[in-house]
mmCIF file of C-alpha atoms in Angstrom:
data_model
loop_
_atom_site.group_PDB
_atom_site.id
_atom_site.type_symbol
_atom_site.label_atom_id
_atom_site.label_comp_id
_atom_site.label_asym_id
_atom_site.label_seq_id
_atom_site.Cartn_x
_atom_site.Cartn_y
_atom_site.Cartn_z
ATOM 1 C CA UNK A 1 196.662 -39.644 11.471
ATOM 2 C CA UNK A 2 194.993 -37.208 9.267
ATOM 3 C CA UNK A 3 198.821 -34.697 9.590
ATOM 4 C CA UNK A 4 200.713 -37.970 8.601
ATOM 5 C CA UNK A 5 198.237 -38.706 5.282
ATOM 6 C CA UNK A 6 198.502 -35.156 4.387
ATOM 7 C CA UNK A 7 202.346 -35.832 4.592
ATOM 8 C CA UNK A 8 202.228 -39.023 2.824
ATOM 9 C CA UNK A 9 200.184 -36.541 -0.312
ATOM 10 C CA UNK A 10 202.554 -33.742 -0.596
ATOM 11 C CA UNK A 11 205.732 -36.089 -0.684
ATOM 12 C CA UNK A 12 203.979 -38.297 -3.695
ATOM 13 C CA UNK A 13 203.179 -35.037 -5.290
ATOM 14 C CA UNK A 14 206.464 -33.425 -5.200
ATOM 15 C CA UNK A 15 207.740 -36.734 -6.697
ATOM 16 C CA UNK A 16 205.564 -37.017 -9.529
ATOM 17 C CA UNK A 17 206.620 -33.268 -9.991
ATOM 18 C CA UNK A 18 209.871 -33.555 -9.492
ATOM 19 C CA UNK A 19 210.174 -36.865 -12.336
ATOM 20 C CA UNK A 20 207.719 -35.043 -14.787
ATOM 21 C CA UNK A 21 209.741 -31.982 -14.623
ATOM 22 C CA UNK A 22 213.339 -34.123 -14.720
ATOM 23 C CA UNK A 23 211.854 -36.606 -18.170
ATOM 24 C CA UNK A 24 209.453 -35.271 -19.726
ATOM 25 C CA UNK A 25 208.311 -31.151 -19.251
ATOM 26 C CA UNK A 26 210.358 -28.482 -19.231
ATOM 27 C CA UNK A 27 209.370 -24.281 -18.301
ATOM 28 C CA UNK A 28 210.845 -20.969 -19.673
ATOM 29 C CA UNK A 29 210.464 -18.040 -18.724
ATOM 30 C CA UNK A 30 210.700 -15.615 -21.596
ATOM 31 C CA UNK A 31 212.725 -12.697 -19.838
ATOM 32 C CA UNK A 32 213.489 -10.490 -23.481
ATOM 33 C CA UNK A 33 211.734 -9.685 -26.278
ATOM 34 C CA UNK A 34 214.086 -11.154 -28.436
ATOM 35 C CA UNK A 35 211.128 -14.139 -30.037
ATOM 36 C CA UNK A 36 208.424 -11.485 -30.474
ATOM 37 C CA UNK A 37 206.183 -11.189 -31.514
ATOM 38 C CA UNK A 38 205.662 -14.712 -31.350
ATOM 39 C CA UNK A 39 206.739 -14.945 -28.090
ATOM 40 C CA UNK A 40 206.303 -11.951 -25.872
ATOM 41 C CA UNK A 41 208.430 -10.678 -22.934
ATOM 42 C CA UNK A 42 207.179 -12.661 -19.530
ATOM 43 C CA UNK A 43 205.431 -15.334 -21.505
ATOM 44 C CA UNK A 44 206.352 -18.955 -20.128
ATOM 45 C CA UNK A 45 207.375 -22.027 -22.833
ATOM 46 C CA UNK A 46 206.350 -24.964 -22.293
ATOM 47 C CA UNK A 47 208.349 -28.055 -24.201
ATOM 48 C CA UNK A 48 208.945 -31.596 -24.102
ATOM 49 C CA UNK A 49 211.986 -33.211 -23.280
ATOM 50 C CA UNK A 50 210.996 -36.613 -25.614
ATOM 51 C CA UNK A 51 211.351 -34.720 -29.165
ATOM 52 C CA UNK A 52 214.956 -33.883 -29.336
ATOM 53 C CA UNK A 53 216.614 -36.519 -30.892
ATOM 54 C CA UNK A 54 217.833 -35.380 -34.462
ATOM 55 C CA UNK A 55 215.403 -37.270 -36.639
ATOM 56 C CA UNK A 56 212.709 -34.937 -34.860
ATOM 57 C CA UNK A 57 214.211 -31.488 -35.138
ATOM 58 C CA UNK A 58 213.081 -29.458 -38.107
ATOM 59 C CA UNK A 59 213.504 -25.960 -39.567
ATOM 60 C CA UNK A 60 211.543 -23.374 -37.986
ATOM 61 C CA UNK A 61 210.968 -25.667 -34.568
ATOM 62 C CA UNK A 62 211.144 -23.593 -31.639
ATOM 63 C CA UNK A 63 213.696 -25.203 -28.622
ATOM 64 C CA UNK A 64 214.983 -24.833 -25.642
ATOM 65 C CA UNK A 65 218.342 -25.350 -25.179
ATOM 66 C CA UNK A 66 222.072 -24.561 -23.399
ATOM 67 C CA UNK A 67 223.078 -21.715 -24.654
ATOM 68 C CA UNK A 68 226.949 -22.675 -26.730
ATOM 69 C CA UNK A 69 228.791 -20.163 -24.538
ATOM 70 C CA UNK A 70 227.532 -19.311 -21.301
ATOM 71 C CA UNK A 71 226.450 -22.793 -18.792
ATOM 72 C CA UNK A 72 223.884 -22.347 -16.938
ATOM 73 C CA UNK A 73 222.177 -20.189 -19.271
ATOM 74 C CA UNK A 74 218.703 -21.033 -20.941
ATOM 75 C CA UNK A 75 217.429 -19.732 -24.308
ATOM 76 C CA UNK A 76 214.351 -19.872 -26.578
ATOM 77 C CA UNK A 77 214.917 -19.213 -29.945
ATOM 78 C CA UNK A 78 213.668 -21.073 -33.592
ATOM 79 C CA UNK A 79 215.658 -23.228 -35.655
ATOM 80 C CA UNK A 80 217.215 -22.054 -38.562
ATOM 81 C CA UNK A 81 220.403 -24.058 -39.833
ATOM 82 C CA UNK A 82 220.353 -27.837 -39.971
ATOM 83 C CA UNK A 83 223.775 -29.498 -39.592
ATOM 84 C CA UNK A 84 225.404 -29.619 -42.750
ATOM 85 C CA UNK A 85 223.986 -27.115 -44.536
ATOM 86 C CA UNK A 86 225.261 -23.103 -45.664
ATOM 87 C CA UNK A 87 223.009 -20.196 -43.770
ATOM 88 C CA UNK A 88 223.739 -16.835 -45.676
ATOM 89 C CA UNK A 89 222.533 -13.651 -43.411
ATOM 90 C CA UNK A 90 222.309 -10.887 -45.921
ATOM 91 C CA UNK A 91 221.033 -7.852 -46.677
ATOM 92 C CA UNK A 92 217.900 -8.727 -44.353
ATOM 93 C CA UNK A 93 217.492 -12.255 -45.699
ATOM 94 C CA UNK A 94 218.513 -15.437 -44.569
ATOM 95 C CA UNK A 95 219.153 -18.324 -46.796
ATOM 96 C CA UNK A 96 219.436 -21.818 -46.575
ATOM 97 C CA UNK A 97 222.025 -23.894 -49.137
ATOM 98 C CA UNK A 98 221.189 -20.786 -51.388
ATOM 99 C CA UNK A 99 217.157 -21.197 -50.777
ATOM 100 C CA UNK A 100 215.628 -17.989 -49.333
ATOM 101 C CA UNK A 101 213.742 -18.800 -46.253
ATOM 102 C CA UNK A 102 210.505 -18.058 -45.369
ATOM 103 C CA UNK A 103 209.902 -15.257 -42.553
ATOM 104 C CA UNK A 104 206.131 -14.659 -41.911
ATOM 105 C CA UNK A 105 206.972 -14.977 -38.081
ATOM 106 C CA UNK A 106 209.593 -12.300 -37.672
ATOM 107 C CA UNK A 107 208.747 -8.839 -36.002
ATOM 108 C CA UNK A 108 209.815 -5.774 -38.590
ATOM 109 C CA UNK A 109 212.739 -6.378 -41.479
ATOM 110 C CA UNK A 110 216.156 -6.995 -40.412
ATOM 111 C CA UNK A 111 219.031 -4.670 -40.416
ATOM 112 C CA UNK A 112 222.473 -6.111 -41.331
ATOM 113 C CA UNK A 113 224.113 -7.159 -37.808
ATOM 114 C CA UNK A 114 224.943 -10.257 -38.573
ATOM 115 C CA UNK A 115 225.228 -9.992 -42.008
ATOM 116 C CA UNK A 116 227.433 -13.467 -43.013
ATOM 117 C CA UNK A 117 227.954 -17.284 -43.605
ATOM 118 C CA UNK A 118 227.954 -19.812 -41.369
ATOM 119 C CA UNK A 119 228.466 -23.438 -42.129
ATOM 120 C CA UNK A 120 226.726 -25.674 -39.605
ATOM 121 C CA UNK A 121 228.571 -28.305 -38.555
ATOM 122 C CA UNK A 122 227.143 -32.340 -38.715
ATOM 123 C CA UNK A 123 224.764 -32.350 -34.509
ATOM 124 C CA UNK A 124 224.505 -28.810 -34.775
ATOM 125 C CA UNK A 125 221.903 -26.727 -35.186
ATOM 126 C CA UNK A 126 221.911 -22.545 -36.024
ATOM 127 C CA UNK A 127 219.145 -20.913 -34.135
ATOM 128 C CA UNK A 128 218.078 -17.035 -34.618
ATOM 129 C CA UNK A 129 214.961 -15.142 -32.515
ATOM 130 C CA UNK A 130 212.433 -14.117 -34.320
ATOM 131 C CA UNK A 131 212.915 -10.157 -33.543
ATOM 132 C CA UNK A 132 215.850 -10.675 -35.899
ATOM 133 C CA UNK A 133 216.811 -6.688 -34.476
ATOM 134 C CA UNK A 134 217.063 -7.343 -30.910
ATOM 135 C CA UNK A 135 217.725 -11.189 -30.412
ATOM 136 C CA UNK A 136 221.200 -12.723 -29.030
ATOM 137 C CA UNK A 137 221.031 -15.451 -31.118
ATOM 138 C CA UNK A 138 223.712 -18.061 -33.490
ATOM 139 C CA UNK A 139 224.989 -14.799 -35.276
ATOM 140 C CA UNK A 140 226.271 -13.072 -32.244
ATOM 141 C CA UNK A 141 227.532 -15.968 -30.198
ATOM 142 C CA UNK A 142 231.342 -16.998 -29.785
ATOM 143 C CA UNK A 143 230.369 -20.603 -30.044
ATOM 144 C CA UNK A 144 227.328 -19.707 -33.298
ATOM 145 C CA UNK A 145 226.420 -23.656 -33.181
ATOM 146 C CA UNK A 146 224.170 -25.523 -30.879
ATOM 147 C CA UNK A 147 224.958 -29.271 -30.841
ATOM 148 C CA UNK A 148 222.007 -31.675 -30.327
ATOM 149 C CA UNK A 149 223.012 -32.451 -26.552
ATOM 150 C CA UNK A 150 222.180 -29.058 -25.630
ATOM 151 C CA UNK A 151 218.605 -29.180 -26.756
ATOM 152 C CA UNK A 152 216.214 -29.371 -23.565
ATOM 153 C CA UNK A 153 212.732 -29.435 -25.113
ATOM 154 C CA UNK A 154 210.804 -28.525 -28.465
ATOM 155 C CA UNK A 155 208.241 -26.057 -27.671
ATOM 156 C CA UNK A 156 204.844 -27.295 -27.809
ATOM 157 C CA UNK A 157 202.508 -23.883 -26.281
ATOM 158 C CA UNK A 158 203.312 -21.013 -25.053
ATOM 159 C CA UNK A 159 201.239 -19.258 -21.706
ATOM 160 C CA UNK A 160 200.639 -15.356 -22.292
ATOM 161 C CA UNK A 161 200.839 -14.292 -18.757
ATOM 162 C CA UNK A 162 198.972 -11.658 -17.896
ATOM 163 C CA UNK A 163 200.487 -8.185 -17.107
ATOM 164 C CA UNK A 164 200.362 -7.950 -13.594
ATOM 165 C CA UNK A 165 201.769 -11.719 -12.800
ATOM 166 C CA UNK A 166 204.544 -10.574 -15.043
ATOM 167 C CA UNK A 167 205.474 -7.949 -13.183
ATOM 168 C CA UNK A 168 205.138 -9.776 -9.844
ATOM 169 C CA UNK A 169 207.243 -12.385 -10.730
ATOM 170 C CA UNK A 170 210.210 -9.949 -11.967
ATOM 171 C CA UNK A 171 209.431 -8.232 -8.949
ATOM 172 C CA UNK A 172 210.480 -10.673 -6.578
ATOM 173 C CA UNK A 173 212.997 -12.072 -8.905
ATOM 174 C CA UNK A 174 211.641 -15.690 -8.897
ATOM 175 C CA UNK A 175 212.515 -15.821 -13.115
ATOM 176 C CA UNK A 176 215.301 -17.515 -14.019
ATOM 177 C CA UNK A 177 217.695 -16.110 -16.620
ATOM 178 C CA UNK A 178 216.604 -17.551 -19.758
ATOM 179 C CA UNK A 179 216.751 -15.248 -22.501
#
């Protein structure tokens, strides 16, 4: 009796994991250093699913979405373009319909990969990582424009794991390949 209970427990949990996980949380590992140092290499994301509809998507939000040109592939990176408008990369600035934007959070000034303008298209969004220098982001992508069905989750905290459980869990490869 007491086996079949126990049962009974671990099925309802893995359910109530399994539809919290499916509608409402999502987890990323951070495998790169390409948000530090606001994010840090090994760090896990935590977001929520409910705060991706357009209306709740501002600048400087940080997501987690599809990445445009590879499927299966997860990223974390901060908001940047809103659809419709003119992002200038230049000279280690980036500008918004001709308005500098602000960049307390970025690790170091920017070199010019990436140097250029992109015009975000209407449910798109251009998204850069915050260590501008060594971040895979909008500017480097075939497909530079994330469209709104491709977000998975605003970020709402972010879990600095400690050294040692990072390198246990890239030692027995249990990360997935978010980047």
């Amino acid at each position: 009796m007491k086996l079949a209970k126990a049962v009974i427990i671990c099925f309802v949990l893995v359910v109530i994991e399994v539809v919290v996980f499916k509608t409402i949380l999502v987890l990323s590992y951070i495998p790169t250093g390409s948000m530090e140092s606001t994010i840090k290499t090994g760090d896990i994301a935590f977001g929520t699913r409910y705060d991706t509809e357009a209306e709740d998507i501002e600048r400087y939000d940080i997501f987690i979405f599809k990445a445009p040109d590879e499927p299966g592939i997860t990223y974390v990176k901060r908001v940047i373009g809103l659809p419709g408008e003119t992002i200038i990369v230049s000279n280690g600035k980036v500008y918004a319909d001709g308005v500098e934007l602000e960049d307390y959070f970025t690790k170091g000034p920017m070199n010019r990969r990436g140097d250029g303008t992109y015009v975000v298209p209407e449910g798109c969004y251009f998204f850069m990582g915050d260590n501008r220098n060594n971040s895979r982001d909008s500017r480097f992508w075939v497909e530079k424009y994330v469209p709104l069905e491709n977000m998975e989750a605003k970020v709402k905290c972010i879990f600095h794991m400690p050294d040692f459980i990072k390198g246990l869990m890239e030692h027995m490869e249990i990360c997935s390949s978010d980047r």
